[in-house]
Short mmCIF file of C-alpha atoms and ligand atoms in Angstrom, two decimals:
data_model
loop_
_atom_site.label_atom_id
_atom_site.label_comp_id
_atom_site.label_asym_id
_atom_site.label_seq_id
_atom_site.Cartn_x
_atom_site.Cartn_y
_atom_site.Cartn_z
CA UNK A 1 7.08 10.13 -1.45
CA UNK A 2 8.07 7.06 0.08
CA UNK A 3 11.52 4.56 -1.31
CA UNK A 4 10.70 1.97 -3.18
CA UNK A 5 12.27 -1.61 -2.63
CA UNK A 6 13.90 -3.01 -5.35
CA UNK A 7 11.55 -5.93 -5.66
CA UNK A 8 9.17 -3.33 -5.31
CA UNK A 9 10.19 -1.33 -8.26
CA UNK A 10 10.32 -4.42 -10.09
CA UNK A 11 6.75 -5.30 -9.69
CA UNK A 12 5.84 -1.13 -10.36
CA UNK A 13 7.53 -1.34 -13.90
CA UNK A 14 6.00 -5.06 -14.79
CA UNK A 15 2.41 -3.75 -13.97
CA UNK A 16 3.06 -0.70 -15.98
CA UNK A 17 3.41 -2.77 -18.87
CA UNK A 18 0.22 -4.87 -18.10
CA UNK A 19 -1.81 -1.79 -17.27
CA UNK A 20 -1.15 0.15 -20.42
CA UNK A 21 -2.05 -2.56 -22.70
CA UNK A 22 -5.38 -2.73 -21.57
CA UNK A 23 -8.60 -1.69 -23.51
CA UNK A 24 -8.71 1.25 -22.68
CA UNK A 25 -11.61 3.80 -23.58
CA UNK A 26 -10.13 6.20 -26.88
CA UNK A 27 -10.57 9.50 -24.27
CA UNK A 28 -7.47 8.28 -22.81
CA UNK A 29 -5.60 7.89 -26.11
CA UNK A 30 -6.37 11.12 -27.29
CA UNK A 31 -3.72 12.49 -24.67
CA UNK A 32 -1.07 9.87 -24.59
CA UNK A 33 1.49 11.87 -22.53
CA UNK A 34 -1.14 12.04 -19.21
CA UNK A 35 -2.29 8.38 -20.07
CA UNK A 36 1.07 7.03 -19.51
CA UNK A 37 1.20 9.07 -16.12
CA UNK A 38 -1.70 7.89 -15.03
CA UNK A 39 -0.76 4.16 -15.57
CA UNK A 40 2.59 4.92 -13.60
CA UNK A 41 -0.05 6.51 -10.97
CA UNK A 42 -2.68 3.57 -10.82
CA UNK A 43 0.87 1.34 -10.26
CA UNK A 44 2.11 3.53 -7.61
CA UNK A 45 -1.44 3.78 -5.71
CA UNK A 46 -1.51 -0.05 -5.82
CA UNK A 47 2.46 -0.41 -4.06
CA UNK A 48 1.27 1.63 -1.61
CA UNK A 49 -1.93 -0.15 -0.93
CA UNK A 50 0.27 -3.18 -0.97
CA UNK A 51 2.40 -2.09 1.42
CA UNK A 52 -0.70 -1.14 3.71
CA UNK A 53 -2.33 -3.90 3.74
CA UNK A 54 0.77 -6.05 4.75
CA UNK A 55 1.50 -3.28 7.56
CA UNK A 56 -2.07 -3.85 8.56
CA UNK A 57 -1.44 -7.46 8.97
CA UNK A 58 2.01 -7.17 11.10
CA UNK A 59 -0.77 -4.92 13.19
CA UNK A 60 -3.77 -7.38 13.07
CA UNK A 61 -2.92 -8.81 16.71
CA UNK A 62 -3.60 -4.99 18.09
CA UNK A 63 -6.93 -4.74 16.66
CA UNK A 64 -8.49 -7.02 18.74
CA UNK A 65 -9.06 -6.87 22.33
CA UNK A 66 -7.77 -10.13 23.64
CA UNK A 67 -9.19 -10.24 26.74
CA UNK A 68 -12.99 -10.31 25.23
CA UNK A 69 -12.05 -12.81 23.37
CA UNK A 70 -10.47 -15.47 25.85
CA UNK A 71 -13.09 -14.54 27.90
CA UNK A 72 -15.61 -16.07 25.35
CA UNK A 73 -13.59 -18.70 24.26
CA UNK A 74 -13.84 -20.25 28.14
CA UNK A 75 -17.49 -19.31 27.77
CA UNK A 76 -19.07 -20.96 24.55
CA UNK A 77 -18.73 -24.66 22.92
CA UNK A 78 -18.56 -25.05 19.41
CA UNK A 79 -22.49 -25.62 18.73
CA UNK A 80 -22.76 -21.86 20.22
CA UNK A 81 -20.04 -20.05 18.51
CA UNK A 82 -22.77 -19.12 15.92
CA UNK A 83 -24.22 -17.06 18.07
CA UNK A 84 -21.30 -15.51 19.40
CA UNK A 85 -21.34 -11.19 18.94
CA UNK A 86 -17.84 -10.70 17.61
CA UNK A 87 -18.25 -7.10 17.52
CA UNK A 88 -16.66 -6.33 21.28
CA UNK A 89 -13.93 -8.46 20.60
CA UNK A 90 -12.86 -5.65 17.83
CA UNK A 91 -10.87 -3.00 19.02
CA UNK A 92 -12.53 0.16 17.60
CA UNK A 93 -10.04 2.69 18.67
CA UNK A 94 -7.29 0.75 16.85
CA UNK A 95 -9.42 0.00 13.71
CA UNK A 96 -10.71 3.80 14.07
CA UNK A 97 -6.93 4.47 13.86
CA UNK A 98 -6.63 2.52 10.31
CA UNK A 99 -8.92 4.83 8.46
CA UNK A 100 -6.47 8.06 9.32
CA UNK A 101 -3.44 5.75 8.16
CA UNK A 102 -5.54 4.63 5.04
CA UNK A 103 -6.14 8.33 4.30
CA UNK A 104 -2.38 9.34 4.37
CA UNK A 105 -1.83 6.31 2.03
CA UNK A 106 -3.69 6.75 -0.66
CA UNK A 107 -4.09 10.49 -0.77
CA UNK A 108 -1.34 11.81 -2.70
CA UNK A 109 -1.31 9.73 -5.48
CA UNK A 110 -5.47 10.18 -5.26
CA UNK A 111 -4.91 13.86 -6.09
CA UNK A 112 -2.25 13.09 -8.68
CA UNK A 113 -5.18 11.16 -10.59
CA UNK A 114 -7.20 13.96 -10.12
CA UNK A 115 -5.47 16.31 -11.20
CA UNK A 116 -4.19 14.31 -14.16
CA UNK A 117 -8.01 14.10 -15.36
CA UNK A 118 -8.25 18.04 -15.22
CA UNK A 119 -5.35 18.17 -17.03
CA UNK A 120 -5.93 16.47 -19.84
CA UNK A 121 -8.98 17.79 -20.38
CA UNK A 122 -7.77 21.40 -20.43
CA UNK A 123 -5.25 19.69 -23.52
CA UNK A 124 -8.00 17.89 -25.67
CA UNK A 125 -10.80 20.20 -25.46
CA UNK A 126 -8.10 23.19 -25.13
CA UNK A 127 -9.02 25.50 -22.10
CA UNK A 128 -6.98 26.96 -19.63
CA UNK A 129 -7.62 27.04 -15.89
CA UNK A 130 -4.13 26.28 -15.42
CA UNK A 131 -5.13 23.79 -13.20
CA UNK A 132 -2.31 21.76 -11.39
CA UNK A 133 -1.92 18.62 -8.22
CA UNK A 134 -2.37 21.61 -5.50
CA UNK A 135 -4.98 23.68 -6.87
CA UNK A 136 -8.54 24.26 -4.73
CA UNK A 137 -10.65 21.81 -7.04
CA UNK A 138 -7.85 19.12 -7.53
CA UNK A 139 -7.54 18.82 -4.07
CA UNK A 140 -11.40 19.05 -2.75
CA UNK A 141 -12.44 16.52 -5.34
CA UNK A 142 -9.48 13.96 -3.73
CA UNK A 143 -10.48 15.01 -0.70
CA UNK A 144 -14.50 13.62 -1.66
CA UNK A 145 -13.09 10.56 -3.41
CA UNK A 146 -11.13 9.54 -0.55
CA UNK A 147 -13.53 10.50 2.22
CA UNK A 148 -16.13 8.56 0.53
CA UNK A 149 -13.82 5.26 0.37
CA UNK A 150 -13.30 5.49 4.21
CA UNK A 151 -16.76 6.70 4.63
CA UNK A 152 -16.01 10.00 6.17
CA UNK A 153 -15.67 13.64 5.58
CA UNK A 154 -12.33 15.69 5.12
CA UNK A 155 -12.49 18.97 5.36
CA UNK A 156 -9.72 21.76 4.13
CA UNK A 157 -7.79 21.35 7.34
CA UNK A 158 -7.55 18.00 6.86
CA UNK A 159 -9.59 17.26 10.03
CA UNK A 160 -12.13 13.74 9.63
CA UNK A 161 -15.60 13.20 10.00
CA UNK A 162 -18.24 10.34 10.29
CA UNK A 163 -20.18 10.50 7.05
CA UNK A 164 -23.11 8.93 7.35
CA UNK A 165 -24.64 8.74 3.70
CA UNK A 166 -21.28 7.00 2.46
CA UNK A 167 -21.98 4.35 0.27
CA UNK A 168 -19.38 1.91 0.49
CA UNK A 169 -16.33 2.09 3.38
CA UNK A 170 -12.95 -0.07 2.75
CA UNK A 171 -12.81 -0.46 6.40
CA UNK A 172 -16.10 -1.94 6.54
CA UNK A 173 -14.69 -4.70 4.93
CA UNK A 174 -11.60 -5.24 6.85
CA UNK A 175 -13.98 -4.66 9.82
CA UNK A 176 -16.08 -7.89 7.90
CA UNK A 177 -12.60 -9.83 7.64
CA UNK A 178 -11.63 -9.36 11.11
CA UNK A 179 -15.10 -10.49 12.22
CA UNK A 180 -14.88 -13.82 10.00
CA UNK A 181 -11.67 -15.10 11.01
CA UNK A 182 -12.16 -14.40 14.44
CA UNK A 183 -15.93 -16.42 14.49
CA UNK A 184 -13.74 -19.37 12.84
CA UNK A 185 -10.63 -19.21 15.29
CA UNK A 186 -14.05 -19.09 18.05
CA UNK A 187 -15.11 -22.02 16.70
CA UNK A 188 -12.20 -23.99 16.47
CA UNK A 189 -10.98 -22.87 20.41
CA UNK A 190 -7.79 -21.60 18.63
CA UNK A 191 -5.15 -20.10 21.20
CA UNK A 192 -4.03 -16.50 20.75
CA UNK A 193 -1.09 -17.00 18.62
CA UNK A 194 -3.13 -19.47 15.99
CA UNK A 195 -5.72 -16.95 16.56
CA UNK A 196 -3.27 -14.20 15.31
CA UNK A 197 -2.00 -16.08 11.87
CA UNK A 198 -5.23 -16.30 10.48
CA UNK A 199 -6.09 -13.10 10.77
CA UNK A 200 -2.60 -11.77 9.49
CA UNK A 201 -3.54 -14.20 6.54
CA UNK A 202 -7.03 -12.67 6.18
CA UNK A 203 -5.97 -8.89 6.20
CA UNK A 204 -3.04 -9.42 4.00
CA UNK A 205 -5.02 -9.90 0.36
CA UNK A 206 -2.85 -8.43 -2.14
CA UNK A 207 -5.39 -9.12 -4.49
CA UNK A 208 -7.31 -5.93 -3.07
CA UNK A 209 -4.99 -3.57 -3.38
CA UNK A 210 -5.05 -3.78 -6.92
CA UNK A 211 -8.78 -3.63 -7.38
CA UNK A 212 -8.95 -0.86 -5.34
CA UNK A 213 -5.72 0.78 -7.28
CA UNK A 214 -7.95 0.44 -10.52
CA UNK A 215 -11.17 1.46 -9.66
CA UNK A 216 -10.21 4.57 -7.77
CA UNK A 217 -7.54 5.87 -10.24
CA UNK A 218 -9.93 5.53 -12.75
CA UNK A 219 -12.49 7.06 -10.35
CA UNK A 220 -10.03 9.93 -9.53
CA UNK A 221 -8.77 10.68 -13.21
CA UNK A 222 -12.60 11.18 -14.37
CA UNK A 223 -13.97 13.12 -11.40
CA UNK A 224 -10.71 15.62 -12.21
CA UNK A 225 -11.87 15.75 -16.09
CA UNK A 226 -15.78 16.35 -15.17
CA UNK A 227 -14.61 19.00 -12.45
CA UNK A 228 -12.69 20.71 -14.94
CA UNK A 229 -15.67 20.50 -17.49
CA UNK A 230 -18.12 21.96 -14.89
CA UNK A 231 -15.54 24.78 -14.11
CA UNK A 232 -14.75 25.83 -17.76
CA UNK A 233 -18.55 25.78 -19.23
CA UNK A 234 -19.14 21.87 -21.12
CA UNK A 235 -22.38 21.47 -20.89
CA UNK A 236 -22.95 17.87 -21.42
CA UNK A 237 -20.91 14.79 -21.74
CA UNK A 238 -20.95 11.05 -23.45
CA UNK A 239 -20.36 7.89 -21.98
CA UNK A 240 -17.21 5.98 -24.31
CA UNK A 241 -17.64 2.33 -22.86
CA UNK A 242 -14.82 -0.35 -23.84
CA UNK A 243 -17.31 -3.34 -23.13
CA UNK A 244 -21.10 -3.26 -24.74
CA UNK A 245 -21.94 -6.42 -22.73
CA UNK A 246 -21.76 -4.61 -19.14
CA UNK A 247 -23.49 -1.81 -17.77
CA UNK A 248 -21.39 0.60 -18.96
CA UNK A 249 -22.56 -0.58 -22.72
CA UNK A 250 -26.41 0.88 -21.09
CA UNK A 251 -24.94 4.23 -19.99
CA UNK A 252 -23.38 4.21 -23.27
CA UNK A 253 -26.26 4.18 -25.51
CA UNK A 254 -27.66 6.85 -23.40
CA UNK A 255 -25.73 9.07 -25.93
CA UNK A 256 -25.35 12.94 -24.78
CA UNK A 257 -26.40 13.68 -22.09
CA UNK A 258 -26.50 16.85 -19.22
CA UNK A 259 -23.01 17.25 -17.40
CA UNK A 260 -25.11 16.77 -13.87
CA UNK A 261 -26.64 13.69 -15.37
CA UNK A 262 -26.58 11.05 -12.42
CA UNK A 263 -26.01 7.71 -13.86
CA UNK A 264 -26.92 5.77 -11.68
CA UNK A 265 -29.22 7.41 -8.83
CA UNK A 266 -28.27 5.28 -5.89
CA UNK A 267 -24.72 4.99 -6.12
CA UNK A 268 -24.89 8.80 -7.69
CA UNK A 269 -23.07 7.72 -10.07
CA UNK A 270 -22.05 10.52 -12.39
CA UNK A 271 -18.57 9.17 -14.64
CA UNK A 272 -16.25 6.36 -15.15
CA UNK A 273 -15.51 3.89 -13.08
CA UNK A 274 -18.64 1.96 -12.76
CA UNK A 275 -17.45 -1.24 -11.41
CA UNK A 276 -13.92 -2.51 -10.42
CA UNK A 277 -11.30 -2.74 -13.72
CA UNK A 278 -14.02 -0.20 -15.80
CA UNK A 279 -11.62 1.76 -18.53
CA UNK A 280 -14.42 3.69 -19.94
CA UNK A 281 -13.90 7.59 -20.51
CA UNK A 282 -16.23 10.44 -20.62
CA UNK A 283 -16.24 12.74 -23.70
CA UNK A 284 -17.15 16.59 -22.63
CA UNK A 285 -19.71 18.28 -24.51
CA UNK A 286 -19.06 22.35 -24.77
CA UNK A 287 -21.56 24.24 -26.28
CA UNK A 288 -19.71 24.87 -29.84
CA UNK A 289 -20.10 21.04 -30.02
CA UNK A 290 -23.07 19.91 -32.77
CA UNK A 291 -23.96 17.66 -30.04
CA UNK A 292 -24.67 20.28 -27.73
CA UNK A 293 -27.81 20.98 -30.22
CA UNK A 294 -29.31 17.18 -28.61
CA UNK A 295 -29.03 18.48 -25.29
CA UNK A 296 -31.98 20.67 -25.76
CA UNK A 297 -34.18 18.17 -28.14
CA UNK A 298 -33.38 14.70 -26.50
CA UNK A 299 -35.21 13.74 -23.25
CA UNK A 300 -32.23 13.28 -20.99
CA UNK A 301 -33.88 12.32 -17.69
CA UNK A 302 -35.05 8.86 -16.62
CA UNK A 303 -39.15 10.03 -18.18
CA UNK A 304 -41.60 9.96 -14.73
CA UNK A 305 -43.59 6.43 -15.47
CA UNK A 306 -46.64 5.09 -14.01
CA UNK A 307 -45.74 4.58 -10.22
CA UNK A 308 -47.81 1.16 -9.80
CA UNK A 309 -45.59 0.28 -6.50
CA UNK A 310 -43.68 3.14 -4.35
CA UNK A 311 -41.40 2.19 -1.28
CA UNK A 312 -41.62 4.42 1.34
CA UNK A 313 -38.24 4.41 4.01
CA UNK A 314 -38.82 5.26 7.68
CA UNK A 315 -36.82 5.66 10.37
CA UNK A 316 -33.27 7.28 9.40
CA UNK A 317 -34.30 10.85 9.42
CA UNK A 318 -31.67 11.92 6.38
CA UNK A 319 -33.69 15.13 5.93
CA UNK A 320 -33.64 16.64 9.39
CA UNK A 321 -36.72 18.19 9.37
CA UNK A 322 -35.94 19.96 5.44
CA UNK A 323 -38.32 18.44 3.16
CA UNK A 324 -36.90 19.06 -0.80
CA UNK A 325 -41.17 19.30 -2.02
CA UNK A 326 -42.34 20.04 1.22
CA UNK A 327 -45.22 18.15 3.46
CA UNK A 328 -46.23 15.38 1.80
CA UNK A 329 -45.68 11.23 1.66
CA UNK A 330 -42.77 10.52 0.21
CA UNK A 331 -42.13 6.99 -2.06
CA UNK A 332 -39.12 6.33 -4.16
CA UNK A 333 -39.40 4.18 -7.32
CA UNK A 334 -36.80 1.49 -5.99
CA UNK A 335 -36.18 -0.29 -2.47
CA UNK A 336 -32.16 0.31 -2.11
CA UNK A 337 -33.68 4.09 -2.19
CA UNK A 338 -35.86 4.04 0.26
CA UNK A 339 -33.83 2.18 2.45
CA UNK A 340 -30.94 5.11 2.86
CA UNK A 341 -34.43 6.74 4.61
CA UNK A 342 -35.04 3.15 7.10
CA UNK A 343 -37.12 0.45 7.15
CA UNK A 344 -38.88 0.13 3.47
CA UNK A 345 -42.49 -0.72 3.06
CA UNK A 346 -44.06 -1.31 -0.21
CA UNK A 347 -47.10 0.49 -1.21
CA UNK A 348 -49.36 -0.15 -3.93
CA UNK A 349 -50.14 2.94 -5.53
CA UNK A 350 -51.36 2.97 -8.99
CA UNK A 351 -50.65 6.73 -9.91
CA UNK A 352 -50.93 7.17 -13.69
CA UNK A 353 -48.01 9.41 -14.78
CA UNK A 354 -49.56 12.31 -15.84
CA UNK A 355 -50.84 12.92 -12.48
CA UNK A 356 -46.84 13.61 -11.56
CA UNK A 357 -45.35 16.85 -12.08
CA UNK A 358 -41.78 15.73 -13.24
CA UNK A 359 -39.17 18.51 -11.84
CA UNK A 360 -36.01 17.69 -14.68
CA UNK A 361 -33.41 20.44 -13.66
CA UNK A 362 -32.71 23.27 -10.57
CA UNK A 363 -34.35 25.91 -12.89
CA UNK A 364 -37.15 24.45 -13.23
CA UNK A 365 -37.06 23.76 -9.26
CA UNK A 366 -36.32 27.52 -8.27
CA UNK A 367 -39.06 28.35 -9.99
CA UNK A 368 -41.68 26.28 -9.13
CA UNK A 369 -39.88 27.46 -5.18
CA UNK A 370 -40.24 30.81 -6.22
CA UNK A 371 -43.99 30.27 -7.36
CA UNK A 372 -45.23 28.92 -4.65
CA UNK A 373 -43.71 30.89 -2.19
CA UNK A 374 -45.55 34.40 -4.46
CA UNK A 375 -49.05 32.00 -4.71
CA UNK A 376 -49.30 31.85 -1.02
CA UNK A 377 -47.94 34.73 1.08
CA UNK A 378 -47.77 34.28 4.74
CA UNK A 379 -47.26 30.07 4.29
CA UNK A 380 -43.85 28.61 4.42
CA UNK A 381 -42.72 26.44 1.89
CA UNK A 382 -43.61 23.19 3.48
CA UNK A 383 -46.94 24.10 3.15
CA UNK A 384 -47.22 26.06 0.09
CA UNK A 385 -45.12 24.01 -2.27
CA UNK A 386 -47.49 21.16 -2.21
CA UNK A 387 -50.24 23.43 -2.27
CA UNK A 388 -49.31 24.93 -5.68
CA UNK A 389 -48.77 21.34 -7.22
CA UNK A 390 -52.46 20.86 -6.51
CA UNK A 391 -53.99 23.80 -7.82
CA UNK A 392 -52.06 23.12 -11.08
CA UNK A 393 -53.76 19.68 -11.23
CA UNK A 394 -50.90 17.44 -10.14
CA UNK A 395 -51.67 14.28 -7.67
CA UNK A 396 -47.98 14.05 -6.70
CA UNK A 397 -44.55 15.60 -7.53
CA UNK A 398 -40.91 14.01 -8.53
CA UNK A 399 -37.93 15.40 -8.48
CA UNK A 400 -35.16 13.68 -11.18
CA UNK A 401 -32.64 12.07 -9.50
CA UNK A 402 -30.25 14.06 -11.36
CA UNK A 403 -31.65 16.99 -9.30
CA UNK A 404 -31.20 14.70 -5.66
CA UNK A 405 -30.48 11.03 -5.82
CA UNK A 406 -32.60 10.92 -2.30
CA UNK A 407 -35.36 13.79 -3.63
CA UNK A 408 -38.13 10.55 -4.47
CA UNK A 409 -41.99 11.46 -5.66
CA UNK A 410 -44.01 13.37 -2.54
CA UNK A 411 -47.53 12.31 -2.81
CA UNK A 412 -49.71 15.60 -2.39
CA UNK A 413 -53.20 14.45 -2.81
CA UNK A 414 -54.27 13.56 0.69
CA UNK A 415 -56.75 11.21 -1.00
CA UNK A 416 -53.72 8.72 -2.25
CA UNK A 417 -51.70 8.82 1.24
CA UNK A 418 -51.71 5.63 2.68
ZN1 ZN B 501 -16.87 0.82 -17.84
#
């Protein structure tokens, strides 16, 4: 790993102090030795962001193309620099370049979360998969995390993709920054060098790196701990919120619920952090566990409702061709849904809900799959599925969002299609 400066190390062992006397959520407390590591983990992830983001603005000059921009300087007047397409005067190669450099930055001490989370877990609810930093699942779970920050894909060689269903990408925003301080230095006719300074002053936001640093060791810590759960049998888990009065405090009283439960379906959210500073912890549930028992009692799935209004997304074909219920119209029950799918258009569709045939888990999928596919020999899915919905009395079928975030309600009942 990298030196440290002294003023550097200074700052590392002051935020140490800060960070552990948080509120933090009791999960962490119950192992106190990997708690304490992953404070001195969230404080190293933030030096290094620190440290990035001031390289990044000794580089800001190089990631613009200075010719495009002189060239629209001499071409606009203040009342037009509105319109001005800032875009071109970006330098995508260089700011391509950033997301590699981001990558090597925050990876290492991404995987030391990770595997930090496993680790613990294997202590408090005592298995051993003698899981350590460089094992397969510690270091395809950073891998996720981290592609999913720069909004790309890293595969086991290490070599990057575009991914195009990522929900948030850091260098989206710097891409934002770079596009707002170069409108204003537009606007003001600012030469090169003035030009230069604000942007150095725009990029450099220490502020960031910290929010970042908590969020995604947080992020890290419990996507190592659910991994681990999956892999060694839990079979449900429990939200342990620090703060009633935020969201967390909902997914809280949710009490027990499935280890695949998606929290919240558009962000797929499925453990700690929710939101930037969130110290909340997830308790595993293994089967020996009296609250296992609730797992099979408790309606655990967001219940199908009427569907009054269903918003239908065009134009971003996410499901190449592969439709999860087959032929049919497809409506989610929210907008920022449907709009991963296009352009959204609201339809008013008044289906009572016990004309929906609720699929709440993969079982109960593969054999409806299996079903249809017996019910009509010679068809292919696309067709039969939907058929089989109808002839058991169904006007439409959803699939949980624990199941597929994206998988919606398909209407079936050509009657309803709009
Ligand atoms: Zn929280």
């Amino acid at each position: 790993m990298m030196g440290l400066t002294a003023v550097e190390v200074e700052i590392e062992s002051l935020n140490n102090a800060i960070l552990a006397a948080e509120n933090w959520s009791d999960q962490y407390r119950k192992d106190p030795d990997t708690h304490a590591k992953l404070i001195r983990t969230e404080s190293r992830l933030e030096t290094v962001l620190r440290r990035y983001y001031r390289e990044l603005s000794d580089r800001a000059g190089t990631l613009i193309n200075w010719y495009a921009y002189h060239s629209r300087l001499s071409q606009i007047t203040a009342a037009a620099s509105d319109d001005i397409k800032v875009d071109v005067i970006i330098s995508d190669d260089a700011l391509g370049k950033e997301d590699g450099l981001f990558i090597q930055t925050i990876f290492d001490p991404i995987a030391q979360a990770v595997a930090l989370g496993a680790i613990s877990g294997e202590k408090v609810y005592t298995v051993d998969l003698g899981i350590t930093e460089t094992s397969a699942v510690v270091q395809q779970t950073a891998r996720d995390l981290v592609g999913q920050l720069v909004g790309k894909k890293i595969d086991e060689h290490g070599n990057i993709t575009d991914n195009p269903k990522a929900q948030f990408r850091i260098g989206d925003k710097t891409r934002a920054d770079i596009r707002q301080s170069i409108s204003t230095s537009l606007a003001l006719g600012e030469d090169q060098a003035t030009a230069v300074e604000r942007l150095k002053k725009t990029i450099k936001n220490p502020k960031r790196a910290g929010t970042i640093a908590r969020t995604e060791t947080v992020n890290a810590y419990q996507g190592g701990l659910l991994r681990m759960g999956d892999q060694s049998g839990a079979v449900g888990k429990e939200w342990q919120s620090v703060n009633n009065s935020d969201v967390c405090g909902t997914y809280a009283n949710l009490g027990v619920v499935r280890i695949d439960y998606v929290y919240d379906p558009v962000s797929r959210l499925k453990a700690p952090a929710a939101h930037p500073n969130c110290r909340c912890g997830l308790r595993l549930i293994y089967p020996e566990d009296p609250a296992a028992a609730n797992l099979n009692n408790t309606k655990l799935d967001i219940p199908s409702d009427d569907l009054s209004i269903g918003y239908h997304g065009s134009g971003n074909n996410l499901s190449n061709g592969n439709y999860a219920l087959g032929d049919a119209f497809y409506v989610t029950r929210d907008q920022a849904t449907a709009a991963e799918f296009g352009k959204v258009k609201a339809y008013e569709l008044n289906i009572n809900k016990s004309d929906i045939l609720f699929i709440s888990d993969n079982k109960q999928y593969a054999d409806l799959v299996a079903e249809a596919l017996r019910k009509y020999p010679g068809e292919n899915f696309n067709t039969a599925f939907p058929k089989l919905v109808l002839s058991k009395g169904y006007k439409a079928v959803e699939m949980s969002p624990s199941i597929d975030p994206l998988g919606g309600v398909a209407i079936v009942d050509q009657k309803l299609i709009p």
